[in-house]
Structures are given as C-alpha cells and as structure tokens.
PDB file of C-alpha atoms in Angstrom:
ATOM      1  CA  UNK A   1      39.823 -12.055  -5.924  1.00  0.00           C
ATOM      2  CA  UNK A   2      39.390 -11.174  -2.131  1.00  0.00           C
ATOM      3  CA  UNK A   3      38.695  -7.794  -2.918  1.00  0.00           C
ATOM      4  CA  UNK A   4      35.420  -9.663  -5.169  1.00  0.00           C
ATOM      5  CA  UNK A   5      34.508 -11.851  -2.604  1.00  0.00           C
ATOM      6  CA  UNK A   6      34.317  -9.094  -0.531  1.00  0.00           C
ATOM      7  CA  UNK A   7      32.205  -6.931  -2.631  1.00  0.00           C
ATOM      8  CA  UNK A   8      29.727  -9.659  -3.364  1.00  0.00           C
ATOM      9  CA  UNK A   9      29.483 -11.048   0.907  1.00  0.00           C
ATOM     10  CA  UNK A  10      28.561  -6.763   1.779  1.00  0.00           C
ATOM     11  CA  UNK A  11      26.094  -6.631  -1.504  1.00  0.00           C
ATOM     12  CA  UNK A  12      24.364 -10.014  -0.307  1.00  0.00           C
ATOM     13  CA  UNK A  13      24.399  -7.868   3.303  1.00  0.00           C
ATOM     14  CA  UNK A  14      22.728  -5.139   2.279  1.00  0.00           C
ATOM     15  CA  UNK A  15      20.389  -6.937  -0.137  1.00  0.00           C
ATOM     16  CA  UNK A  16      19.237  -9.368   3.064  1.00  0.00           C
ATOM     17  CA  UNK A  17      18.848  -5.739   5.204  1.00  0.00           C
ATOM     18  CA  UNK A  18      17.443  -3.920   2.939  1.00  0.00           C
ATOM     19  CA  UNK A  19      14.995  -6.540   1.176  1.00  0.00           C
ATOM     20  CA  UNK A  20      14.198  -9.297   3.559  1.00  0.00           C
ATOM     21  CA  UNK A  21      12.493  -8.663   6.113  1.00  0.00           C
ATOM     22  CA  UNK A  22       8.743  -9.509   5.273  1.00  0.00           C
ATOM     23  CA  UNK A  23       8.019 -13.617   5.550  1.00  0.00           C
ATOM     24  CA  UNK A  24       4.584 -14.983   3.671  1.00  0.00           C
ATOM     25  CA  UNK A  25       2.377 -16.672   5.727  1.00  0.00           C
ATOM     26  CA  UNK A  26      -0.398 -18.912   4.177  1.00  0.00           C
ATOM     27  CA  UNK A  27      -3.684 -20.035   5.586  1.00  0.00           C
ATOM     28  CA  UNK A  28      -6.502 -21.331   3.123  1.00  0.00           C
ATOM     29  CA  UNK A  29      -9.890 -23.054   3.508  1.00  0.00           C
ATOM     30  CA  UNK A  30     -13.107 -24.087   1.803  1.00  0.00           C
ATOM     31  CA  UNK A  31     -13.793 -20.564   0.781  1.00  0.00           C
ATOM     32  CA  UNK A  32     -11.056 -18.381   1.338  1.00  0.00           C
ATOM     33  CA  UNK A  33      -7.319 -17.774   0.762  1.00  0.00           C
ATOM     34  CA  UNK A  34      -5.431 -15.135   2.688  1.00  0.00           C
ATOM     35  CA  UNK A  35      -1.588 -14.152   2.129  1.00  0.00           C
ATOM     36  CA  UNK A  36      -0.438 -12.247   4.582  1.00  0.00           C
ATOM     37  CA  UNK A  37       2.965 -10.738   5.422  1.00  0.00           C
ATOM     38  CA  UNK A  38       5.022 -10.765   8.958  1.00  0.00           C
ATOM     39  CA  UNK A  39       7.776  -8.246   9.071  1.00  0.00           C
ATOM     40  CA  UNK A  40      10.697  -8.213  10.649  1.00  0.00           C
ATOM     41  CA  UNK A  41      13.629  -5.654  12.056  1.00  0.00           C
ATOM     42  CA  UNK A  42      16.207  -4.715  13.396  1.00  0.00           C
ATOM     43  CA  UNK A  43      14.447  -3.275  16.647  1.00  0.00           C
ATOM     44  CA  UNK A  44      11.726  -6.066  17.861  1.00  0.00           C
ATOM     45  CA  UNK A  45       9.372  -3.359  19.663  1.00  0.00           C
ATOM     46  CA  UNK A  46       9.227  -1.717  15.804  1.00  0.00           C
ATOM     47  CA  UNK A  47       8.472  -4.932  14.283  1.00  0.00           C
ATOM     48  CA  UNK A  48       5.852  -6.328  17.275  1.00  0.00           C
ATOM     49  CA  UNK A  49       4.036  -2.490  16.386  1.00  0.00           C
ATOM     50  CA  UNK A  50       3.992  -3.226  12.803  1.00  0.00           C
ATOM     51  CA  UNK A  51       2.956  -6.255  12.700  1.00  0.00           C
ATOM     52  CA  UNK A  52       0.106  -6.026  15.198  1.00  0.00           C
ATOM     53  CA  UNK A  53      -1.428  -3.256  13.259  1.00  0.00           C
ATOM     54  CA  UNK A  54      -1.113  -5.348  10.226  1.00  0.00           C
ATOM     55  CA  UNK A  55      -2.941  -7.857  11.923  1.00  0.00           C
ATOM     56  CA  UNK A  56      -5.744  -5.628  12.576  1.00  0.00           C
ATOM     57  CA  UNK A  57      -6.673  -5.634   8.725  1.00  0.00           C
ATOM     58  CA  UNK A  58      -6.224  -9.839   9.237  1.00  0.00           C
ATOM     59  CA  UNK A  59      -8.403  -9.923  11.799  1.00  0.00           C
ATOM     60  CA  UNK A  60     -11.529  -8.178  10.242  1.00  0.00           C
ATOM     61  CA  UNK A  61     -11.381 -10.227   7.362  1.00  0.00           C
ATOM     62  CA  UNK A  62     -10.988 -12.986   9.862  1.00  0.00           C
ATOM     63  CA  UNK A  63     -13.611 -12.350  11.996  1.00  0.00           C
ATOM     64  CA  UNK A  64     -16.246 -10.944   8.718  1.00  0.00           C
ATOM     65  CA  UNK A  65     -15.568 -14.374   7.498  1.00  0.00           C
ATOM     66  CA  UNK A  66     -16.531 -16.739  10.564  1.00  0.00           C
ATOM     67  CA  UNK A  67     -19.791 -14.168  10.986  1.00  0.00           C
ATOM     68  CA  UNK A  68     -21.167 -15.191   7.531  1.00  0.00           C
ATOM     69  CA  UNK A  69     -20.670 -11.863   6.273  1.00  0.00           C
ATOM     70  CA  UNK A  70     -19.288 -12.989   2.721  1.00  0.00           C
ATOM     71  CA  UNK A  71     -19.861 -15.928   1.360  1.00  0.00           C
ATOM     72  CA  UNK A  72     -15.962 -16.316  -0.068  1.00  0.00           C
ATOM     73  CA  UNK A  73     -12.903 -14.439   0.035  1.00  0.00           C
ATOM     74  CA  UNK A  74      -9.152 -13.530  -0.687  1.00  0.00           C
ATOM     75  CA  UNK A  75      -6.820 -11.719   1.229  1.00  0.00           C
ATOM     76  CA  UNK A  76      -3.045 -11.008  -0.075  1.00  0.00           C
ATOM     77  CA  UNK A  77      -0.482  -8.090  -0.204  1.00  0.00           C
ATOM     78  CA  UNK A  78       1.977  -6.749  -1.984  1.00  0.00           C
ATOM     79  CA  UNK A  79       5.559  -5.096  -0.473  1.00  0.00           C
ATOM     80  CA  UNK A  80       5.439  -1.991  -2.891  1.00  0.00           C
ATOM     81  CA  UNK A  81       8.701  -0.276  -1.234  1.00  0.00           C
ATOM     82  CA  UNK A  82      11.352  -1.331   1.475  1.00  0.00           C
ATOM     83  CA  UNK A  83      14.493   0.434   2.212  1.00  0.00           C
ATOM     84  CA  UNK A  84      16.012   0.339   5.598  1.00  0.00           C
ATOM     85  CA  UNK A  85      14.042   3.249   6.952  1.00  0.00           C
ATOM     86  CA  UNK A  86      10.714   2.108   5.728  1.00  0.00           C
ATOM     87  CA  UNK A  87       8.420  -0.550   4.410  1.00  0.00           C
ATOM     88  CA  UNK A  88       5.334   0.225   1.932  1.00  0.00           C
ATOM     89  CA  UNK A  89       2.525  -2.524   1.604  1.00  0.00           C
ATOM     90  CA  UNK A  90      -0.551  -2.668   0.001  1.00  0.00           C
ATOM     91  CA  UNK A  91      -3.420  -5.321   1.316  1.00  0.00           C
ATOM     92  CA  UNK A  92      -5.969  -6.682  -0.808  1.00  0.00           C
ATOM     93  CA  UNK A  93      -9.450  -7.874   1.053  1.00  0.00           C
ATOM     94  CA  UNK A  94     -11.873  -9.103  -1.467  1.00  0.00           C
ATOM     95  CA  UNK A  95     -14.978 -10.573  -0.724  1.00  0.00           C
ATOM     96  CA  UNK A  96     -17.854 -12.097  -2.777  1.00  0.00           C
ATOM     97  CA  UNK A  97     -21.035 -11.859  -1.272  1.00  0.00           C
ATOM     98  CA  UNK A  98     -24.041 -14.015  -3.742  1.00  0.00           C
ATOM     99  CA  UNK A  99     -26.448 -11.010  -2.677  1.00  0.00           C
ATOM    100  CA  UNK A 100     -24.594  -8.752  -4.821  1.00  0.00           C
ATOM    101  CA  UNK A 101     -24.004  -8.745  -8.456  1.00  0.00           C
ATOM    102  CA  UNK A 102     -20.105  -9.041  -8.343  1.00  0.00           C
ATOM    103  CA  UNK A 103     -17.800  -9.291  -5.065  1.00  0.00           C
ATOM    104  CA  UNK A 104     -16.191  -6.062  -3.782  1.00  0.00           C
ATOM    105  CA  UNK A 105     -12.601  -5.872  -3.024  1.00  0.00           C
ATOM    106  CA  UNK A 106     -10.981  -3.089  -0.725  1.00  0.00           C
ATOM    107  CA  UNK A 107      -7.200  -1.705  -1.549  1.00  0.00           C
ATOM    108  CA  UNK A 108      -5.350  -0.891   1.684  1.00  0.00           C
ATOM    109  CA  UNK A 109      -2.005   1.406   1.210  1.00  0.00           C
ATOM    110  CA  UNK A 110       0.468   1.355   4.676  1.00  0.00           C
ATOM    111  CA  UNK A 111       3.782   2.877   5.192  1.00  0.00           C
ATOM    112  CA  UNK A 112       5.537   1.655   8.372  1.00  0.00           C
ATOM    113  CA  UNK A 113       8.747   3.907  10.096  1.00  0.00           C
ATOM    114  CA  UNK A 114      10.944   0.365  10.297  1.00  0.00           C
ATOM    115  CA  UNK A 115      12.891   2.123  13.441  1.00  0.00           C
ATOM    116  CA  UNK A 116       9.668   2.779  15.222  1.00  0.00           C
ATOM    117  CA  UNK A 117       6.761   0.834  14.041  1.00  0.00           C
ATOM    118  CA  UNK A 118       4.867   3.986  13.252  1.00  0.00           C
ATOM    119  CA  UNK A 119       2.289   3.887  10.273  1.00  0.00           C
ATOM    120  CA  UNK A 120       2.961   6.583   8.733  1.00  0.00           C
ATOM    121  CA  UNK A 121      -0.002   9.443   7.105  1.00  0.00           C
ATOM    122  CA  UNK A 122       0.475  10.839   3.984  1.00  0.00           C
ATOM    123  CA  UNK A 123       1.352  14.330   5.430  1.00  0.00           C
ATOM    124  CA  UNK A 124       4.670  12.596   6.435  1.00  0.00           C
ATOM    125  CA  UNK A 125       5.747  12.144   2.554  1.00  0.00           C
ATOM    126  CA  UNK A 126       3.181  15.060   0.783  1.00  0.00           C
ATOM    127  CA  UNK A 127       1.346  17.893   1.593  1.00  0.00           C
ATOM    128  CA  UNK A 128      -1.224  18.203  -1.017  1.00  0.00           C
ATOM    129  CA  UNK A 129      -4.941  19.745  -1.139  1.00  0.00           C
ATOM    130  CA  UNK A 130      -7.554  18.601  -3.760  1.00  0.00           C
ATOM    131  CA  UNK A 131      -7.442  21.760  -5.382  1.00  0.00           C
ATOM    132  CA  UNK A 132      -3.712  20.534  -5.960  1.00  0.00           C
ATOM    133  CA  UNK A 133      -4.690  17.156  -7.258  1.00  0.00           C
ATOM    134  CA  UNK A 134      -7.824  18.112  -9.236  1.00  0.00           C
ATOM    135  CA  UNK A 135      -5.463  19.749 -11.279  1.00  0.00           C
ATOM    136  CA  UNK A 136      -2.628  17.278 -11.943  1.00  0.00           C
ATOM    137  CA  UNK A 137      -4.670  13.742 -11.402  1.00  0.00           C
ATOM    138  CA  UNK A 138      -6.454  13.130 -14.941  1.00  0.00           C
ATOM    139  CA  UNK A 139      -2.609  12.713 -16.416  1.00  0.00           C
ATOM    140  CA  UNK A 140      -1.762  11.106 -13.550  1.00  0.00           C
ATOM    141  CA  UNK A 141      -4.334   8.084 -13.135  1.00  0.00           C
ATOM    142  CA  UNK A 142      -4.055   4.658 -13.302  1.00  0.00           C
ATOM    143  CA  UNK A 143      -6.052   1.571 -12.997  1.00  0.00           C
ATOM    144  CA  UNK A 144      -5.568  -1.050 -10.975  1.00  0.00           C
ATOM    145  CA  UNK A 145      -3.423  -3.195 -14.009  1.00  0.00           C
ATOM    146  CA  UNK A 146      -1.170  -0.242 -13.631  1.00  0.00           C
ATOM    147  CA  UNK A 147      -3.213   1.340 -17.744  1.00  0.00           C
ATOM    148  CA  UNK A 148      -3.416   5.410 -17.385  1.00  0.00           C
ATOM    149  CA  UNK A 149      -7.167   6.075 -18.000  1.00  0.00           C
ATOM    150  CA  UNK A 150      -9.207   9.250 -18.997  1.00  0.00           C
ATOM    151  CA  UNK A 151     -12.665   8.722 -17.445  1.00  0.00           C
ATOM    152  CA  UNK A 152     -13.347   9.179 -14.102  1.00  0.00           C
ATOM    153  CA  UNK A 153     -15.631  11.287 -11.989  1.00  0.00           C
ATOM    154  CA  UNK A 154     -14.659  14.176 -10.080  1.00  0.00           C
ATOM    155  CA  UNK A 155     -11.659  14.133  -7.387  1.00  0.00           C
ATOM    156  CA  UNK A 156     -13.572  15.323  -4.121  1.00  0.00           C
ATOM    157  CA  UNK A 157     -10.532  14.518  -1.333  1.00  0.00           C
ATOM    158  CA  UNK A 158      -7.026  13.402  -0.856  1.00  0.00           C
ATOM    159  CA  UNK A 159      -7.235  10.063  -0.164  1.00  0.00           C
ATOM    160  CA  UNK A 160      -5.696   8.726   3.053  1.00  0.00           C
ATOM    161  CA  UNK A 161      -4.173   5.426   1.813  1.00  0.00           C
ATOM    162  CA  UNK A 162      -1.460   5.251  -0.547  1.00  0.00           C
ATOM    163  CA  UNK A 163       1.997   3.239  -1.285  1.00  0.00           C
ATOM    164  CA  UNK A 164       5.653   4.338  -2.128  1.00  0.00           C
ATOM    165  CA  UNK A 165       6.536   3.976  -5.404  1.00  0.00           C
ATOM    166  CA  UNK A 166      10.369   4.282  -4.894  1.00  0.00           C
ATOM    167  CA  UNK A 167      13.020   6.911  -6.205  1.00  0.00           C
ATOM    168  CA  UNK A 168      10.694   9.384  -4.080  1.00  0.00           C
ATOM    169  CA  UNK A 169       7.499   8.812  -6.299  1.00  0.00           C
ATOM    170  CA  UNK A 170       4.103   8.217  -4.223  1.00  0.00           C
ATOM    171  CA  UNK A 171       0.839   6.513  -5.432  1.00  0.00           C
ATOM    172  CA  UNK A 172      -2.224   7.699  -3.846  1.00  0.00           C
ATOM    173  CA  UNK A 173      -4.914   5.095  -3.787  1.00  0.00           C
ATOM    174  CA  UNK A 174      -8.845   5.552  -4.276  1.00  0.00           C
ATOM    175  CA  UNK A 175     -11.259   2.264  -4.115  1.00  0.00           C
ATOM    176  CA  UNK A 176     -13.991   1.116  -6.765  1.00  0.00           C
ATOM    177  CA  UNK A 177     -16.266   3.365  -7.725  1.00  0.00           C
ATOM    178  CA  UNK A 178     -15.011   6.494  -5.771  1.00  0.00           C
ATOM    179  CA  UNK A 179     -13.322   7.610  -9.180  1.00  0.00           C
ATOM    180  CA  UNK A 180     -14.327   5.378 -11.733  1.00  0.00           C
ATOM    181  CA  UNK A 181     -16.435   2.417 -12.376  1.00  0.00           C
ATOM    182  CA  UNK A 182     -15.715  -0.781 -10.557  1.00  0.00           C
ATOM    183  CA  UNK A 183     -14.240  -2.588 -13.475  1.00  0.00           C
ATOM    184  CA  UNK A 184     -11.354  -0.121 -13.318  1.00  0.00           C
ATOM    185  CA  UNK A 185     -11.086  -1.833  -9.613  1.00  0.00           C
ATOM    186  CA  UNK A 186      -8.984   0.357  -6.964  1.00  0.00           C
ATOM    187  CA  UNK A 187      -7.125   3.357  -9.031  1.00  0.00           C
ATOM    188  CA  UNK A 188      -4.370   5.514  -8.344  1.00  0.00           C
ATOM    189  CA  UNK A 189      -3.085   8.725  -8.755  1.00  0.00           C
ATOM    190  CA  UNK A 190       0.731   8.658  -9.252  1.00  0.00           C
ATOM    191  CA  UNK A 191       3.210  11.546  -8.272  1.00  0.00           C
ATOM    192  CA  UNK A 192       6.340  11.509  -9.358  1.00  0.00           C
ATOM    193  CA  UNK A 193       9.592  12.831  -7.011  1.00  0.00           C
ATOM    194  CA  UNK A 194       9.584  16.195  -9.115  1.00  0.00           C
ATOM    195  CA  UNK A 195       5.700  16.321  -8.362  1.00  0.00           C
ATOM    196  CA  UNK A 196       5.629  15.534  -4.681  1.00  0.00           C
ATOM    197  CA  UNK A 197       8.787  17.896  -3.923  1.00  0.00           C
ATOM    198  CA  UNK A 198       6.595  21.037  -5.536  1.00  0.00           C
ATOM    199  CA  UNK A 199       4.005  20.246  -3.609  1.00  0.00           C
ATOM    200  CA  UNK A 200       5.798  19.840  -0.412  1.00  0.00           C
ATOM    201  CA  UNK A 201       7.601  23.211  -1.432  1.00  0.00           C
ATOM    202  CA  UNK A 202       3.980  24.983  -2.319  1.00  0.00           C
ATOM    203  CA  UNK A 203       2.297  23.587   1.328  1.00  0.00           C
ATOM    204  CA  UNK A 204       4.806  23.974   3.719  1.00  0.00           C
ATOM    205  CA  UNK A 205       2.316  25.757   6.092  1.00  0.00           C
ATOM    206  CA  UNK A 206       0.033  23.546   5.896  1.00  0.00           C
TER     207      UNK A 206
END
C-alpha cells in the first residue's frame, strides 16, 4: 500500500513539473477576447524571458486594437508541447477589419528553452532546405482542423514558425494564403521523428 501511495505522490510530481507550468489569463471587452498564457519555471530569470517575449505578441494586438486598426478581435493560444526542457505554444491573433471581405487571423509557432528562456529557431530541432520540403510536403500537409489536403500552391521557403508535435515530430506552420486559400486558414507541414532525424542526418553542414 505504501509502496502505491508512493508511486501515485512522484507521478502527481512529475505530472505538476512536467505539465503545469502555463496559467490562463483572461481579459475581454466590447470587441475583443484575448487568452493568453503566463509560464512558469523552475529558474525565474527563464520564465521573466519567456514570458516577456510572449508579451510582445500581447502587446501588438494590444496596442493595434486601441489605434482603431481592427474593428474586433480574438487572441488565444494553445500549449502544443511541454516537457521539462521545453515548452511549444502556438498564438492565435485574429482580427476583423469591416474594410475587408472576411477578418484575417495570424498563426504564431514558439518554442521556449524552459532552463534559459531562449526562443528557440527551427535550426535548433531541423535542418531542412525547400528543395527538402518541396519534395516531402504535399503528403505531409494539413489544414488548420488538423484534414491532410492536396491543393496548394507552390512551397517557396521554410517557414520560420512552427510547434512541437511530441515523440520528436515537428509541425512547420505557413499562414492563409501563402499555401492555400484562406478557407484552409493557417496550414502545416508535419514531420514525423523518422523525417526530421534524416533530415538532420542529410544537413549537418548546413
């Protein structure tokens, strides 16, 4: 019986390191909701660097907002990845704007060092060129509901932003319209561990 109680008190432990570190914060008025996260860790000069270049993407929808530069708007995230080495979010900043025929929403992919604070590039995960992806990325493309899709136009650059998708898999993100039509909304281009480790292997100089 101790032995369970034990068991279960260091799976709780690691579960609470591991898994919960990011707290929602809420603000909302007439037009506009934001969701926004505030991480925490173990070192608070990590978490003070994370979380003021978090608030850089807060602020500019902040600041848009109070200038009249949309008319409403939505702001939110999503913690794609944590482990105890790193947190992966993606941040959502959608605005509507009665100018245009439909709003226009921006997908954000960062990857935070949780020991550091350091957001982290893509070259820290994959080295990959487009001829690389132009070859793998029309079985490897996704909406933004998460539906593999066919049409798209052509792939002309690695794209800077993307997420973890755990187990060593990485999901590089492209915005409306850059690959496909804006209905599709942001897409991405998923690599599995397999995938990412041959390319690593292939690019080493790079």
């Amino acid at each position: 019986m101790k032995k369970i109680i034990l068991l279960t008190v260091l799976f709780i432990f690691q579960m609470s390191t591991v898994f919960a570190s990011v707290e929602k914060h809420v603000d909302n008025g007439v037009n506009y909701e934001m969701s926004y996260p505030i991480v925490y860790t173990k070192d608070k000069a990590a978490q003070d660097k994370i979380n003021q270049d978090i608030y850089h993407y807060i602020a500019a929808f902040r600041n848009d907002f109070n200038a009249g530069k949309f008319l409403r708007g939505s702001f939110s995230y999503q913690v794609r990845f944590e482990d105890d080495n790193y947190i992966s979010l993606t941040i959502t900043d959608a605005r509507f704007n009665p100018r245009y025929e439909h709003g226009n929403h921006d997908v954000y992919g960062v990857v935070y060092d949780k020991q550091t604070g350091r957001k982290l590039p893509l070259s820290h995960f994959l080295k990959v060129t487009v001829s690389d992806l132009q070859s793998f990325y029309r079985d490897h493309f996704y909406n933004e509901n998460g539906k593999k899709i066919y049409g798209m136009s052509s792939l002309q650059k690695v794209s800077d932003s993307y997420y973890l998708l755990g187990n060593g898999g990485i999901a590089l993100i492209y915005q409306p319209y850059v690959l496909t039509s804006y209905g599709e909304g942001a897409t991405t281009i998923r690599l599995s561990a397999e995938e990412v480790d041959y390319f690593n292997r292939k690019n080493r100089d790079l």
